[in-house]
PDB file of C-alpha atoms and ligand atoms in Angstrom:
ATOM      1  CA  MET A   1      17.574 -49.875 110.060  1.00 40.00           C
ATOM      2  CA  THR A   2      15.588 -52.187 109.167  1.00 45.00           C
ATOM      3  CA  ALA A   3      12.284 -51.370 108.760  1.00 48.00           C
ATOM      4  CA  SER A   4      10.610 -52.792 111.900  1.00 63.00           C
ATOM      5  CA  LYS A   5      13.101 -50.666 113.751  1.00 86.00           C
ATOM      6  CA  GLN A   6      11.822 -47.130 112.152  1.00 96.00           C
ATOM      7  CA  THR A   7       8.775 -45.044 113.868  1.00 98.00           C
ATOM      8  CA  ARG A   8       6.391 -44.341 111.168  1.00 98.00           C
ATOM      9  CA  ILE A   9       4.757 -40.450 111.705  1.00 98.00           C
ATOM     10  CA  THR A  10       1.043 -40.061 110.190  1.00 98.00           C
ATOM     11  CA  TRP A  11       0.068 -36.542 109.324  1.00 98.00           C
ATOM     12  CA  LEU A  12      -4.002 -36.304 109.940  1.00 98.00           C
ATOM     13  CA  GLY A  13      -4.566 -33.508 108.644  1.00 98.00           C
ATOM     14  CA  HIS A  14      -3.728 -29.331 110.298  1.00 98.00           C
ATOM     15  CA  ALA A  15      -1.805 -30.468 113.630  1.00 98.00           C
ATOM     16  CA  THR A  16      -3.417 -34.054 114.184  1.00 99.00           C
ATOM     17  CA  VAL A  17      -0.431 -36.115 114.009  1.00 99.00           C
ATOM     18  CA  LEU A  18      -0.019 -39.797 114.526  1.00 98.00           C
ATOM     19  CA  ILE A  19       3.404 -41.745 115.980  1.00 98.00           C
ATOM     20  CA  GLN A  20       4.012 -45.376 115.943  1.00 98.00           C
ATOM     21  CA  THR A  21       6.895 -46.688 117.553  1.00 97.00           C
ATOM     22  CA  PRO A  22       8.831 -49.728 116.700  1.00 95.00           C
ATOM     23  CA  ALA A  23       8.195 -51.130 120.138  1.00 96.00           C
ATOM     24  CA  GLY A  24       4.600 -50.648 119.373  1.00 97.00           C
ATOM     25  CA  ASN A  25       3.458 -47.743 121.532  1.00 98.00           C
ATOM     26  CA  ASN A  26       1.076 -45.987 119.970  1.00 98.00           C
ATOM     27  CA  ILE A  27       0.378 -41.652 120.586  1.00 98.00           C
ATOM     28  CA  LEU A  28      -1.926 -39.510 119.071  1.00 99.00           C
ATOM     29  CA  ILE A  29      -1.196 -35.813 118.659  1.00 99.00           C
ATOM     30  CA  ASP A  30      -3.722 -32.976 118.907  1.00 99.00           C
ATOM     31  CA  PRO A  31      -6.702 -35.225 117.726  1.00 98.00           C
ATOM     32  CA  PHE A  32      -9.059 -33.412 115.278  1.00 98.00           C
ATOM     33  CA  ILE A  33     -11.027 -35.715 113.366  1.00 98.00           C
ATOM     34  CA  ALA A  34     -15.127 -34.989 113.160  1.00 97.00           C
ATOM     35  CA  GLN A  35     -14.399 -30.719 112.525  1.00 97.00           C
ATOM     36  CA  ASN A  36     -11.129 -31.898 110.243  1.00 98.00           C
ATOM     37  CA  PRO A  37     -12.102 -30.472 106.800  1.00 98.00           C
ATOM     38  CA  LYS A  38      -8.664 -32.400 106.267  1.00 98.00           C
ATOM     39  CA  TYR A  39      -8.772 -35.193 107.855  1.00 98.00           C
ATOM     40  CA  PRO A  40      -7.733 -38.030 105.726  1.00 98.00           C
ATOM     41  CA  LYS A  41     -11.265 -39.592 104.903  1.00 92.00           C
ATOM     42  CA  ASP A  42     -12.141 -43.248 106.747  1.00 89.00           C
ATOM     43  CA  PHE A  43      -9.101 -42.971 107.866  1.00 96.00           C
ATOM     44  CA  PRO A  44      -8.839 -45.761 109.653  1.00 95.00           C
ATOM     45  CA  LEU A  45      -7.074 -45.414 113.330  1.00 97.00           C
ATOM     46  CA  PRO A  46      -4.855 -48.485 114.816  1.00 98.00           C
ATOM     47  CA  SER A  47      -7.692 -50.333 117.578  1.00 97.00           C
ATOM     48  CA  LYS A  48      -4.811 -49.233 120.162  1.00 98.00           C
ATOM     49  CA  ILE A  49      -3.489 -45.333 120.767  1.00 98.00           C
ATOM     50  CA  HIS A  50      -2.091 -45.513 124.322  1.00 98.00           C
ATOM     51  CA  THR A  51      -1.424 -41.550 124.899  1.00 98.00           C
ATOM     52  CA  ILE A  52      -3.051 -38.907 123.150  1.00 99.00           C
ATOM     53  CA  LEU A  53      -0.929 -35.254 124.229  1.00 99.00           C
ATOM     54  CA  LEU A  54      -2.577 -32.197 123.764  1.00 99.00           C
ATOM     55  CA  THR A  55      -0.275 -28.745 122.646  1.00 99.00           C
ATOM     56  CA  HIS A  56      -3.022 -26.776 123.736  1.00 98.00           C
ATOM     57  CA  GLY A  57      -7.086 -25.750 124.539  1.00 98.00           C
ATOM     58  CA  HIS A  58      -8.476 -24.646 120.831  1.00 98.00           C
ATOM     59  CA  GLY A  59     -10.817 -26.701 119.735  1.00 98.00           C
ATOM     60  CA  ASP A  60      -9.116 -27.371 116.033  1.00 98.00           C
ATOM     61  CA  HIS A  61      -6.282 -29.626 119.024  1.00 98.00           C
ATOM     62  CA  MET A  62      -8.489 -31.583 121.145  1.00 98.00           C
ATOM     63  CA  SER A  63     -11.791 -31.381 119.877  1.00 98.00           C
ATOM     64  CA  ASP A  64     -12.125 -34.987 119.428  1.00 98.00           C
ATOM     65  CA  VAL A  65      -9.377 -35.692 122.987  1.00 98.00           C
ATOM     66  CA  VAL A  66     -13.249 -37.399 124.504  1.00 98.00           C
ATOM     67  CA  ALA A  67     -14.601 -39.657 121.916  1.00 98.00           C
ATOM     68  CA  VAL A  68     -10.926 -41.055 121.349  1.00 98.00           C
ATOM     69  CA  ALA A  69     -10.079 -41.512 124.550  1.00 98.00           C
ATOM     70  CA  LYS A  70     -13.059 -43.194 126.196  1.00 98.00           C
ATOM     71  CA  LYS A  71     -13.314 -45.297 122.701  1.00 98.00           C
ATOM     72  CA  HIS A  72      -9.053 -46.654 122.924  1.00 98.00           C
ATOM     73  CA  GLY A  73      -9.068 -46.292 126.567  1.00 98.00           C
ATOM     74  CA  SER A  74      -6.279 -43.694 126.110  1.00 98.00           C
ATOM     75  CA  THR A  75      -3.849 -41.812 129.092  1.00 98.00           C
ATOM     76  CA  VAL A  76      -4.087 -38.014 128.043  1.00 99.00           C
ATOM     77  CA  VAL A  77      -1.565 -36.126 128.761  1.00 99.00           C
ATOM     78  CA  ALA A  78      -1.462 -32.329 128.464  1.00 99.00           C
ATOM     79  CA  ILE A  79      -0.511 -28.877 130.570  1.00 99.00           C
ATOM     80  CA  PHE A  80      -1.390 -29.567 133.951  1.00 98.00           C
ATOM     81  CA  GLU A  81      -4.968 -27.393 133.326  1.00 98.00           C
ATOM     82  CA  LEU A  82      -5.443 -28.973 130.809  1.00 98.00           C
ATOM     83  CA  ALA A  83      -5.743 -31.910 132.098  1.00 98.00           C
ATOM     84  CA  ALA A  84      -8.434 -31.540 134.660  1.00 98.00           C
ATOM     85  CA  TYR A  85     -10.662 -29.941 132.813  1.00 98.00           C
ATOM     86  CA  VAL A  86     -10.458 -32.521 130.245  1.00 98.00           C
ATOM     87  CA  GLY A  87     -10.855 -34.936 133.003  1.00 98.00           C
ATOM     88  CA  GLY A  88     -14.206 -33.386 133.829  1.00 98.00           C
ATOM     89  CA  LYS A  89     -14.841 -33.724 130.339  1.00 98.00           C
ATOM     90  CA  GLY A  90     -14.700 -37.724 131.133  1.00 97.00           C
ATOM     91  CA  VAL A  91     -11.594 -38.773 129.983  1.00 98.00           C
ATOM     92  CA  GLU A  92     -10.605 -41.565 133.165  1.00 98.00           C
ATOM     93  CA  SER A  93      -6.530 -41.083 132.425  1.00 98.00           C
ATOM     94  CA  THR A  94      -4.920 -38.380 132.678  1.00 98.00           C
ATOM     95  CA  ILE A  95      -1.375 -36.903 133.634  1.00 98.00           C
ATOM     96  CA  GLY A  96      -0.809 -33.795 133.844  1.00 99.00           C
ATOM     97  CA  MET A  97       2.325 -32.184 134.059  1.00 99.00           C
ATOM     98  CA  ASN A  98       4.093 -28.864 132.885  1.00 99.00           C
ATOM     99  CA  LEU A  99       6.722 -26.920 130.819  1.00 98.00           C
ATOM    100  CA  GLY A 100      10.288 -28.338 130.881  1.00 98.00           C
ATOM    101  CA  GLY A 101       8.874 -31.914 132.525  1.00 98.00           C
ATOM    102  CA  THR A 102       9.489 -35.447 130.857  1.00 98.00           C
ATOM    103  CA  ILE A 103       7.511 -38.111 131.477  1.00 98.00           C
ATOM    104  CA  GLN A 104       8.166 -41.626 130.297  1.00 98.00           C
ATOM    105  CA  LEU A 105       5.214 -43.802 128.346  1.00 98.00           C
ATOM    106  CA  GLU A 106       6.684 -47.051 127.539  1.00 98.00           C
ATOM    107  CA  ASP A 107       9.688 -46.398 124.991  1.00 98.00           C
ATOM    108  CA  VAL A 108       8.832 -42.871 123.881  1.00 98.00           C
ATOM    109  CA  ALA A 109      10.134 -40.078 126.640  1.00 98.00           C
ATOM    110  CA  ALA A 110       8.232 -36.902 126.552  1.00 99.00           C
ATOM    111  CA  THR A 111       8.701 -33.609 127.668  1.00 99.00           C
ATOM    112  CA  MET A 112       6.653 -30.533 127.521  1.00 99.00           C
ATOM    113  CA  VAL A 113       8.772 -27.652 125.811  1.00 99.00           C
ATOM    114  CA  ASP A 114       7.369 -23.739 125.351  1.00 98.00           C
ATOM    115  CA  ALA A 115       5.353 -22.427 122.802  1.00 98.00           C
ATOM    116  CA  ARG A 116       3.808 -18.939 121.848  1.00 98.00           C
ATOM    117  CA  HIS A 117       0.350 -19.175 121.661  1.00 98.00           C
ATOM    118  CA  SER A 118      -2.767 -18.226 123.275  1.00 98.00           C
ATOM    119  CA  ALA A 119      -4.619 -21.261 125.157  1.00 97.00           C
ATOM    120  CA  GLY A 120      -8.172 -20.855 126.236  1.00 97.00           C
ATOM    121  CA  ALA A 121     -10.655 -23.859 125.896  1.00 98.00           C
ATOM    122  CA  GLN A 122     -14.229 -22.695 124.539  1.00 97.00           C
ATOM    123  CA  ASP A 123     -17.820 -24.257 125.873  1.00 96.00           C
ATOM    124  CA  GLU A 124     -20.630 -23.829 125.648  1.00 96.00           C
ATOM    125  CA  LYS A 125     -20.291 -22.107 129.369  1.00 96.00           C
ATOM    126  CA  GLY A 126     -17.650 -19.702 127.910  1.00 97.00           C
ATOM    127  CA  THR A 127     -13.469 -19.292 127.826  1.00 98.00           C
ATOM    128  CA  HIS A 128     -11.992 -21.563 130.247  1.00 98.00           C
ATOM    129  CA  TYR A 129      -8.543 -21.587 131.260  1.00 98.00           C
ATOM    130  CA  VAL A 130      -6.181 -24.081 130.807  1.00 98.00           C
ATOM    131  CA  GLY A 131      -3.105 -23.004 131.066  1.00 98.00           C
ATOM    132  CA  VAL A 132      -0.588 -22.149 128.701  1.00 98.00           C
ATOM    133  CA  ALA A 133       0.464 -23.481 125.032  1.00 98.00           C
ATOM    134  CA  ALA A 134       3.488 -26.278 124.594  1.00 99.00           C
ATOM    135  CA  GLY A 135       5.001 -28.178 122.505  1.00 99.00           C
ATOM    136  CA  PHE A 136       6.458 -31.379 122.668  1.00 99.00           C
ATOM    137  CA  VAL A 137       9.727 -33.139 122.069  1.00 99.00           C
ATOM    138  CA  LEU A 138       9.872 -37.107 121.990  1.00 99.00           C
ATOM    139  CA  THR A 139      12.977 -39.014 122.662  1.00 98.00           C
ATOM    140  CA  ILE A 140      11.899 -42.920 121.181  1.00 98.00           C
ATOM    141  CA  ALA A 141      14.233 -45.305 121.736  1.00 96.00           C
ATOM    142  CA  ASP A 142      15.487 -47.208 119.417  1.00 89.00           C
ATOM    143  CA  GLY A 143      14.355 -44.131 117.373  1.00 94.00           C
ATOM    144  CA  PRO A 144      14.405 -40.500 116.917  1.00 98.00           C
ATOM    145  CA  VAL A 145      13.936 -37.657 118.455  1.00 98.00           C
ATOM    146  CA  LEU A 146      10.834 -36.103 117.197  1.00 99.00           C
ATOM    147  CA  TYR A 147       9.647 -31.701 117.737  1.00 99.00           C
ATOM    148  CA  HIS A 148       5.892 -31.063 117.578  1.00 99.00           C
ATOM    149  CA  ALA A 149       5.616 -27.680 117.923  1.00 99.00           C
ATOM    150  CA  GLY A 150       2.035 -27.024 118.707  1.00 98.00           C
ATOM    151  CA  ASP A 151       1.118 -24.347 117.427  1.00 98.00           C
ATOM    152  CA  THR A 152       3.168 -21.271 117.769  1.00 99.00           C
ATOM    153  CA  THR A 153       5.503 -18.157 116.391  1.00 98.00           C
ATOM    154  CA  VAL A 154       8.865 -18.452 115.954  1.00 99.00           C
ATOM    155  CA  PHE A 155      11.334 -17.457 119.509  1.00 98.00           C
ATOM    156  CA  ARG A 156      14.709 -17.861 120.057  1.00 98.00           C
ATOM    157  CA  ASP A 157      14.590 -20.404 122.976  1.00 98.00           C
ATOM    158  CA  MET A 158      13.701 -22.642 120.126  1.00 98.00           C
ATOM    159  CA  GLU A 159      17.505 -22.666 120.093  1.00 98.00           C
ATOM    160  CA  LEU A 160      17.054 -24.397 123.659  1.00 98.00           C
ATOM    161  CA  VAL A 161      15.417 -27.239 122.134  1.00 98.00           C
ATOM    162  CA  ARG A 162      17.994 -27.485 119.735  1.00 98.00           C
ATOM    163  CA  GLU A 163      20.416 -27.411 122.845  1.00 98.00           C
ATOM    164  CA  LEU A 164      18.341 -29.723 124.814  1.00 98.00           C
ATOM    165  CA  TYR A 165      16.808 -32.524 122.944  1.00 98.00           C
ATOM    166  CA  ARG A 166      18.635 -32.358 118.818  1.00 98.00           C
ATOM    167  CA  PRO A 167      15.167 -33.486 117.192  1.00 98.00           C
ATOM    168  CA  LYS A 168      16.064 -34.740 113.485  1.00 98.00           C
ATOM    169  CA  VAL A 169      12.491 -34.176 113.109  1.00 99.00           C
ATOM    170  CA  ALA A 170      10.690 -30.977 113.327  1.00 99.00           C
ATOM    171  CA  MET A 171       6.664 -30.979 112.744  1.00 99.00           C
ATOM    172  CA  LEU A 172       5.966 -26.992 112.078  1.00 99.00           C
ATOM    173  CA  PRO A 173       2.889 -24.796 111.652  1.00 99.00           C
ATOM    174  CA  ILE A 174       3.208 -23.293 108.967  1.00 99.00           C
ATOM    175  CA  GLY A 175       0.041 -21.806 107.522  1.00 98.00           C
ATOM    176  CA  GLY A 176      -0.386 -18.534 109.376  1.00 98.00           C
ATOM    177  CA  HIS A 177      -2.707 -16.416 111.036  1.00 98.00           C
ATOM    178  CA  PHE A 178      -3.176 -18.432 113.465  1.00 98.00           C
ATOM    179  CA  SER A 179       0.265 -19.866 114.244  1.00 98.00           C
ATOM    180  CA  MET A 180       3.966 -18.971 112.291  1.00 98.00           C
ATOM    181  CA  GLY A 181       3.853 -19.316 108.040  1.00 98.00           C
ATOM    182  CA  PRO A 182       6.866 -19.866 105.740  1.00 99.00           C
ATOM    183  CA  LYS A 183       9.080 -16.717 106.394  1.00 98.00           C
ATOM    184  CA  GLU A 184       9.047 -17.570 110.929  1.00 99.00           C
ATOM    185  CA  ALA A 185       8.860 -21.203 109.903  1.00 99.00           C
ATOM    186  CA  ALA A 186      12.043 -20.902 108.487  1.00 99.00           C
ATOM    187  CA  LEU A 187      13.867 -19.195 111.092  1.00 98.00           C
ATOM    188  CA  ALA A 188      12.919 -21.558 113.375  1.00 99.00           C
ATOM    189  CA  VAL A 189      14.529 -23.773 111.478  1.00 99.00           C
ATOM    190  CA  ARG A 190      17.349 -22.635 111.593  1.00 98.00           C
ATOM    191  CA  PHE A 191      17.072 -22.483 115.502  1.00 98.00           C
ATOM    192  CA  ILE A 192      15.863 -26.009 116.059  1.00 98.00           C
ATOM    193  CA  ALA A 193      18.469 -27.068 113.048  1.00 98.00           C
ATOM    194  CA  PRO A 194      16.423 -30.753 112.587  1.00 98.00           C
ATOM    195  CA  GLU A 195      17.495 -33.020 109.451  1.00 98.00           C
ATOM    196  CA  ILE A 196      13.576 -32.981 108.376  1.00 98.00           C
ATOM    197  CA  VAL A 197      10.376 -30.617 108.799  1.00 99.00           C
ATOM    198  CA  LEU A 198       7.295 -31.934 108.195  1.00 99.00           C
ATOM    199  CA  PRO A 199       4.939 -29.204 107.711  1.00 99.00           C
ATOM    200  CA  ILE A 200       1.192 -29.328 109.776  1.00 99.00           C
ATOM    201  CA  HIS A 201      -1.243 -25.928 110.332  1.00 98.00           C
ATOM    202  CA  PHE A 202      -1.694 -25.490 106.855  1.00 98.00           C
ATOM    203  CA  GLY A 203      -4.511 -26.068 104.152  1.00 98.00           C
ATOM    204  CA  THR A 204      -7.089 -26.572 106.565  1.00 98.00           C
ATOM    205  CA  PHE A 205      -8.250 -23.414 106.224  1.00 97.00           C
ATOM    206  CA  PRO A 206      -8.866 -20.301 103.383  1.00 97.00           C
ATOM    207  CA  PRO A 207      -6.469 -18.500 105.819  1.00 97.00           C
ATOM    208  CA  LEU A 208      -3.426 -20.762 106.373  1.00 98.00           C
ATOM    209  CA  LYS A 209      -2.104 -19.990 103.376  1.00 98.00           C
ATOM    210  CA  GLY A 210       1.667 -21.445 104.335  1.00 98.00           C
ATOM    211  CA  THR A 211       2.881 -24.175 102.078  1.00 98.00           C
ATOM    212  CA  PRO A 212       5.658 -26.015 102.561  1.00 98.00           C
ATOM    213  CA  GLU A 213       7.492 -25.539  98.953  1.00 98.00           C
ATOM    214  CA  GLN A 214       7.413 -21.616 100.497  1.00 98.00           C
ATOM    215  CA  LEU A 215       9.314 -22.621 103.370  1.00 98.00           C
ATOM    216  CA  ALA A 216      11.143 -25.191 101.476  1.00 98.00           C
ATOM    217  CA  ALA A 217      12.901 -22.493  99.164  1.00 98.00           C
ATOM    218  CA  LEU A 218      13.342 -19.997 102.345  1.00 98.00           C
ATOM    219  CA  VAL A 219      15.701 -22.788 104.305  1.00 98.00           C
ATOM    220  CA  ASP A 220      19.235 -24.630 104.195  1.00 97.00           C
ATOM    221  CA  SER A 221      19.236 -26.827 100.820  1.00 96.00           C
ATOM    222  CA  SER A 222      20.342 -29.741 103.164  1.00 97.00           C
ATOM    223  CA  VAL A 223      16.640 -29.782 105.336  1.00 98.00           C
ATOM    224  CA  ARG A 224      14.723 -31.726 103.919  1.00 98.00           C
ATOM    225  CA  VAL A 225      11.216 -30.320 103.771  1.00 98.00           C
ATOM    226  CA  VAL A 226       8.258 -32.820 103.275  1.00 98.00           C
ATOM    227  CA  ALA A 227       5.210 -32.091 100.851  1.00 98.00           C
ATOM    228  CA  TRP A 228       2.754 -34.537 102.733  1.00 98.00           C
ATOM    229  CA  LYS A 229      -0.631 -34.895 102.294  1.00 98.00           C
ATOM    230  CA  PRO A 230      -2.824 -35.699 104.541  1.00 98.00           C
ATOM    231  CA  GLY A 231      -3.481 -39.269 105.132  1.00 98.00           C
ATOM    232  CA  GLU A 232       0.580 -39.480 104.046  1.00 98.00           C
ATOM    233  CA  ALA A 233       3.597 -41.330 106.759  1.00 98.00           C
ATOM    234  CA  PHE A 234       6.871 -40.267 107.134  1.00 98.00           C
ATOM    235  CA  THR A 235       8.205 -43.054 108.377  1.00 98.00           C
ATOM    236  CA  VAL A 236      12.388 -42.387 110.118  1.00 97.00           C
TER     237      VAL A 236
HETATM  238 NI1  LIG B   1      -4.084 -22.687 118.556  1.00 62.75          NI
HETATM  239 MN1  LIG B   2      -4.249 -24.530 115.676  1.00 62.75          MN
END
């Protein structure tokens, strides 16, 4: 595989991840930028973000969705109610979908999968129902299968993600408190059986104490747990 055929995955702190495919498709997952204490300082997003994927409606996953979508002319993909909600906030192009569905985004097939987490969206008028929390499996043409679990605890049906999609790379929350921590994530790794784990949703705030080292100590040594830092990229 040549460098030009590789998919680039950049961690922008918390659950915010930029995916850049070999065909030049730029996908941003869960944009949390201005208020994200771990967003890599002055990291320039590519000139075009084609698509923004939202796993759920919590502010630490979508507080910058309107700004990024407007600046880049991005289409926002989310569960049906959340897509409608951000449409009402000024995002012009949205695609609402639901669990088990797959949509084609140029060279990427994006499948919305289950997660176990709450999912209300909060604004000045209170808390709004915006569907349930989800994860995404991204099947990239001429590239790997990626799984971004969103916010979730471990659940046995992660085995279905393995059985259906065989992800090579799993982006899993490990911080604890608002999601699973290393103990639960280690079992998730057994259920999903990826080759590579990219930990997310840790270290952002003091309660999110889980670390990649703790996870690595609990999983089979054949699984690569990448101890990356915000702003670093992993190519696959
Ligand atoms: Ni959340
Ligand atoms: Mn979160």
